[in-house]
mmCIF file of C-alpha atoms in Angstrom:
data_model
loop_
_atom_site.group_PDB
_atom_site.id
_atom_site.type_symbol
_atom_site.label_atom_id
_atom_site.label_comp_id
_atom_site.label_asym_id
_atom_site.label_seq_id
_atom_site.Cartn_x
_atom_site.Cartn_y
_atom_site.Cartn_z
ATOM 1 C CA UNK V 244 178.242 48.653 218.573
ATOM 2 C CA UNK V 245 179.408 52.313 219.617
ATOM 3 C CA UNK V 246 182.314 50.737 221.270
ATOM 4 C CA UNK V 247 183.678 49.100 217.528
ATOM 5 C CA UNK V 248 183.271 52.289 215.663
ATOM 6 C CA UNK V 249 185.093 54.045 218.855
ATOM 7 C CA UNK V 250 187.844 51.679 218.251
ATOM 8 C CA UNK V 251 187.684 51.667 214.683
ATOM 9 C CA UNK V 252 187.525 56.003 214.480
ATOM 10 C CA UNK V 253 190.565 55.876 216.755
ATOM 11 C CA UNK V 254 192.825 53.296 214.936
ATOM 12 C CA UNK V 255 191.731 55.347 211.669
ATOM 13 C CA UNK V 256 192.554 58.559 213.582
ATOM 14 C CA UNK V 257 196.345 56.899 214.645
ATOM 15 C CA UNK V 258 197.047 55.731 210.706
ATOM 16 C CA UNK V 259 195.682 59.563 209.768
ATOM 17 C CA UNK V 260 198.524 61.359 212.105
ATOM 18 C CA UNK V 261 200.815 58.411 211.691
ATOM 19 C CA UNK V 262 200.762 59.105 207.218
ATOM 20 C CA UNK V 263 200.814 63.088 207.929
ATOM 21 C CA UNK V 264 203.746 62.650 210.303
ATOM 22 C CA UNK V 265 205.994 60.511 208.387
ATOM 23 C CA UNK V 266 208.539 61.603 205.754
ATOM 24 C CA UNK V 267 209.166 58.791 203.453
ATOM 25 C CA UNK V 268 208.622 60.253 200.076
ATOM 26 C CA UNK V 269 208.524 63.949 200.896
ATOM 27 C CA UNK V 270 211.267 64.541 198.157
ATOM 28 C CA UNK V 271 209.807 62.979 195.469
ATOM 29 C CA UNK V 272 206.421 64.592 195.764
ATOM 30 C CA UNK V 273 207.916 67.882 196.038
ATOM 31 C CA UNK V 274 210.128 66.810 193.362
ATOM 32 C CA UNK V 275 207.024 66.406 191.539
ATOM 33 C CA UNK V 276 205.508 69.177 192.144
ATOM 34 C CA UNK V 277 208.541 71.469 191.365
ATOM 35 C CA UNK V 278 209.951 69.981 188.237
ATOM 36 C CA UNK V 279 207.257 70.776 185.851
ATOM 37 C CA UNK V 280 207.572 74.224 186.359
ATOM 38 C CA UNK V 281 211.643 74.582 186.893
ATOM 39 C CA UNK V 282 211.932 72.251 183.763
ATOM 40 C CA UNK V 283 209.423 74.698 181.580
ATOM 41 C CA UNK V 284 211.426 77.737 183.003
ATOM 42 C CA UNK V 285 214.742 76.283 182.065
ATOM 43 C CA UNK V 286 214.049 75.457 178.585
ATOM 44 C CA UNK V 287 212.456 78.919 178.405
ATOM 45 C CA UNK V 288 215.958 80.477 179.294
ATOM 46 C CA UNK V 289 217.812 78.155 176.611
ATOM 47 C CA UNK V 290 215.293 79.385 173.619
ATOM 48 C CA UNK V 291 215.917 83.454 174.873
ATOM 49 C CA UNK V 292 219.457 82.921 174.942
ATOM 50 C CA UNK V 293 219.715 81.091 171.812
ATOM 51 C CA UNK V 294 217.621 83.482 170.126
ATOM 52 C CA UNK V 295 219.468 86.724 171.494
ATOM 53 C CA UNK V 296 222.679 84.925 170.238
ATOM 54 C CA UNK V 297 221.125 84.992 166.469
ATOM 55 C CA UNK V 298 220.055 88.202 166.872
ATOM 56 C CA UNK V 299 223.938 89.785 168.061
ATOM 57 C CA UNK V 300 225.048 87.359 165.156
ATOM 58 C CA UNK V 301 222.368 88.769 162.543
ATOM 59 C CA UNK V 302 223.068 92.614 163.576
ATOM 60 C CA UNK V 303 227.154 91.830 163.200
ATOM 61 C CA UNK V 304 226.570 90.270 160.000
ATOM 62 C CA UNK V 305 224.021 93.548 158.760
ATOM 63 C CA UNK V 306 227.062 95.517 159.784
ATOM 64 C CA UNK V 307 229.333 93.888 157.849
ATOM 65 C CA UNK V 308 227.053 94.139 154.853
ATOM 66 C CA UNK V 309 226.681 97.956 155.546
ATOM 67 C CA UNK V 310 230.801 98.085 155.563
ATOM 68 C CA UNK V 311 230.608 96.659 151.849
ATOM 69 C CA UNK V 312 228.502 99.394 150.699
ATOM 70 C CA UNK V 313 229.835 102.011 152.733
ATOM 71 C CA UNK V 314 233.430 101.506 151.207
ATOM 72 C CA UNK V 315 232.139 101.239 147.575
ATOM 73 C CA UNK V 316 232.875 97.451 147.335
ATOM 74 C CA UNK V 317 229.725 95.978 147.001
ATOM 75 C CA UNK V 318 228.986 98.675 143.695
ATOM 76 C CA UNK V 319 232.448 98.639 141.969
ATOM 77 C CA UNK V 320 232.344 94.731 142.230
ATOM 78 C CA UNK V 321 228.382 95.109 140.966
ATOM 79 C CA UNK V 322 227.600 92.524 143.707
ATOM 80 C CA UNK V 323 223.858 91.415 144.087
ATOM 81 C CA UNK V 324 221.789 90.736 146.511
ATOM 82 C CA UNK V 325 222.323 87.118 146.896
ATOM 83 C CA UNK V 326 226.422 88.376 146.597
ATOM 84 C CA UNK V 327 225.954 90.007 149.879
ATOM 85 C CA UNK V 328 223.820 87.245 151.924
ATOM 86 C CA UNK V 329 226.747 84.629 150.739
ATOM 87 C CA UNK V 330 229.629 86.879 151.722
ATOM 88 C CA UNK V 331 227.795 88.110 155.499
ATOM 89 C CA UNK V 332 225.529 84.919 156.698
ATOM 90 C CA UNK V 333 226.935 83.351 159.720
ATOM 91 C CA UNK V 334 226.088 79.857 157.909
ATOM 92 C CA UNK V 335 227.058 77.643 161.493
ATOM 93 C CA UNK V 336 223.772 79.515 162.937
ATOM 94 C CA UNK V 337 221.168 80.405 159.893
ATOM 95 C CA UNK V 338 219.877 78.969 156.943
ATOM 96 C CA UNK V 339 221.265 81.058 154.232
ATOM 97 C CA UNK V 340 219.153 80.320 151.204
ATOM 98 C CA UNK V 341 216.205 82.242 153.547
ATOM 99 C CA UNK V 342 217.971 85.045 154.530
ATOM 100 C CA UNK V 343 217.672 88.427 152.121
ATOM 101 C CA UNK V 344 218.467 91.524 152.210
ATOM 102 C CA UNK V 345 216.979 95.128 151.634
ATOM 103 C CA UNK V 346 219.419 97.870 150.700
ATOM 104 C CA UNK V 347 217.832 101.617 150.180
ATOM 105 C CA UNK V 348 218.915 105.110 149.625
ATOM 106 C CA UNK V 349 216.859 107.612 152.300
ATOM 107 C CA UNK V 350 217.294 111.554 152.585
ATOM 108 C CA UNK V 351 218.924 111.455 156.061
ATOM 109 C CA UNK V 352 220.308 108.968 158.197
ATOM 110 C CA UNK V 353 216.930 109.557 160.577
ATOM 111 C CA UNK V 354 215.069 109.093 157.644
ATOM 112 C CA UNK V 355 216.408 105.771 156.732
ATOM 113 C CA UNK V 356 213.495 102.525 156.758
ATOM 114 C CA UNK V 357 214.361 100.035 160.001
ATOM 115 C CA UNK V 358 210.516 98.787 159.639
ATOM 116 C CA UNK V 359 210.283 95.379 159.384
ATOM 117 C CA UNK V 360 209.766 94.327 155.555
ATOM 118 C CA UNK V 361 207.365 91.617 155.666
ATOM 119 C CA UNK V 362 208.158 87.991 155.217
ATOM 120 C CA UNK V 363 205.406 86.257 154.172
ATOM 121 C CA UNK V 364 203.153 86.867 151.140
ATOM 122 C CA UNK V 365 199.020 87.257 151.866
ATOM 123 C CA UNK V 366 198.966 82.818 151.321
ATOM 124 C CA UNK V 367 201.707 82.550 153.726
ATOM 125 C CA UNK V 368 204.485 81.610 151.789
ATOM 126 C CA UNK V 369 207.730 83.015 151.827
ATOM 127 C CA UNK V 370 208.715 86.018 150.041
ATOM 128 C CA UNK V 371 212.305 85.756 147.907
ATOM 129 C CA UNK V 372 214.657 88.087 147.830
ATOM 130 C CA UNK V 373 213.931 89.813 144.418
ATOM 131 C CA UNK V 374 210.206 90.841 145.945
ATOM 132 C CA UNK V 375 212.686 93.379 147.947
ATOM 133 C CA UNK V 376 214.028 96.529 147.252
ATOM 134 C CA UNK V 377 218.335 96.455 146.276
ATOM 135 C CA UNK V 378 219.455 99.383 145.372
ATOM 136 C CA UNK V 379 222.980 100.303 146.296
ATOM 137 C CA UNK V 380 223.797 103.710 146.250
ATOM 138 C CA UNK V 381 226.370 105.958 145.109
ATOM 139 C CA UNK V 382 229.069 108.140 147.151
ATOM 140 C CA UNK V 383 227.595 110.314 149.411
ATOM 141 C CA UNK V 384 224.253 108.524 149.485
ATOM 142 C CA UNK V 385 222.838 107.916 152.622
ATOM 143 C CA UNK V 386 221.483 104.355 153.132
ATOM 144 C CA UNK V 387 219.614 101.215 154.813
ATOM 145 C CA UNK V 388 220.730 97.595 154.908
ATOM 146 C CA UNK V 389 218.613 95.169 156.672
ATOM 147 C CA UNK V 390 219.188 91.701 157.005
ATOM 148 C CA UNK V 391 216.417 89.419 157.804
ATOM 149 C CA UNK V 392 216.014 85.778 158.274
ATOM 150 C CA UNK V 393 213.085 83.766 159.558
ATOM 151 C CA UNK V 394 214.279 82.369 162.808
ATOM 152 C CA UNK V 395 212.904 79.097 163.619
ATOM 153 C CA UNK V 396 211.420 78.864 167.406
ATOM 154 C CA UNK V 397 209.905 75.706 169.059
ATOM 155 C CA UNK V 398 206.961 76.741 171.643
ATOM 156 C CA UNK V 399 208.112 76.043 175.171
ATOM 157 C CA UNK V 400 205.536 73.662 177.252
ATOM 158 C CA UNK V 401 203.879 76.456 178.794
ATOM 159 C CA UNK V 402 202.945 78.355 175.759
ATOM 160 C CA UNK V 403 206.164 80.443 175.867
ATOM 161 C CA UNK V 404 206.799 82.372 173.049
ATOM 162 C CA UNK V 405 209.428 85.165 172.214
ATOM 163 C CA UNK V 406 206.952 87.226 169.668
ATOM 164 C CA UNK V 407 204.854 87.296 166.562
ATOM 165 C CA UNK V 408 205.102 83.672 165.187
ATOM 166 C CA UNK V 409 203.898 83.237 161.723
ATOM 167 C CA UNK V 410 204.380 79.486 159.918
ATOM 168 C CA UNK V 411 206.694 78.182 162.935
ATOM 169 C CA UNK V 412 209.511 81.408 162.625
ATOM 170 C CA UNK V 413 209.951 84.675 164.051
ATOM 171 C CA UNK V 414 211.455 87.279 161.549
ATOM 172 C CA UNK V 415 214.576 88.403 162.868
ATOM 173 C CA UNK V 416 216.249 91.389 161.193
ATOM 174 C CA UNK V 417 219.642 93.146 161.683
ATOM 175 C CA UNK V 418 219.736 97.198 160.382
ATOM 176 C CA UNK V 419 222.314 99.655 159.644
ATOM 177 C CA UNK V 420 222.254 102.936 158.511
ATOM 178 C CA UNK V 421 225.018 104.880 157.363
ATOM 179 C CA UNK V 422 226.453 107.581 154.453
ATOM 180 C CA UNK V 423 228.503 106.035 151.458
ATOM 181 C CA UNK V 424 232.235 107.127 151.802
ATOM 182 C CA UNK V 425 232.878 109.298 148.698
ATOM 183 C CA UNK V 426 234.631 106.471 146.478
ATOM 184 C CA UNK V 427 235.882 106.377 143.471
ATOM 185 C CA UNK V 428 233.906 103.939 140.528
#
């Protein structure tokens, strides 16, 4: 009897070093175990980038805004709000019909407002643009334009996320602050 379960431990012992010892398979386990992980990471990367590319778009776009009412245009042609979003939003990249903006006179160019208006209302709906202050200056004025859009992001598979999401978006916002050239009306 001792001598079968000798023989039997030791041909169990061979197939145990024999499995640990061979290499068929090795790839895709460690494929396996690494993809997960590389795959979450990647798709990470793709959301950041995307996301910093709205954001250099958004800022180029506030700037562009600012130029309107820094040159008088945007007053003498008694533009409105929605005037400005139509002429400045990168359409390819945002929905336009959410974006606003907020233009405001402030004592110094320090003393401008860059906080972040808030987007959504105390139900969680989305705010419209005349719930925001437009007022666009004079010559010599020294102002605030922000543009802001609710930024769609898509949680990664590891519970990534860029920031504060509220109702599936992230509010993104562009800001400029300048002095109104002294124009003439």
């Amino acid at each position: 009897m001792f001598r079968k379960t000798s023989a039997h431990f030791r041909r169990l012992t061979k197939k145990i070093f024999r499995f640990a010892r061979t290499e068929r398979g090795a790839t895709a386990v460690e494929f396996a175990l690494i993809a997960p992980p590389f795959l979450a990471t990647l798709l990470a990367i793709f959301e950041v980038m995307i996301f910093l590319f709205g954001q250099m778009a958004l800022q180029n776009a506030a700037n562009q805004a600012a130029r309107y009412f820094l040159t008088g245009q945007a007053q003498n042609g008694n533009w409105t709000a929605s005037d400005i979003v139509t002429r400045v939003c990168p359409a390819a990249i945002f929905n336009c019909t959410k974006m606003f903006v907020v233009v405001q006179n402030a004592s110094s160019c320090s003393g401008a407002s860059t906080a972040a208006p808030s987007m959504y209302n105390a139900s969680g709906s989305l705010l419209t643009q005349p719930s925001y202050t437009y007022a666009p200056g004079a010559p010599c004025d020294v102002m605030g334009v922000q543009l802001v859009d609710p930024w769609p992001v898509v949680p990664g598979p590891l519970g990534f996320d860029v920031g504060l999401i509220q109702n599936g978006t992230l509010e993104m916002m562009g800001v400029s602050a300048f002095r109104v050239e002294p124009y003439s009306g």
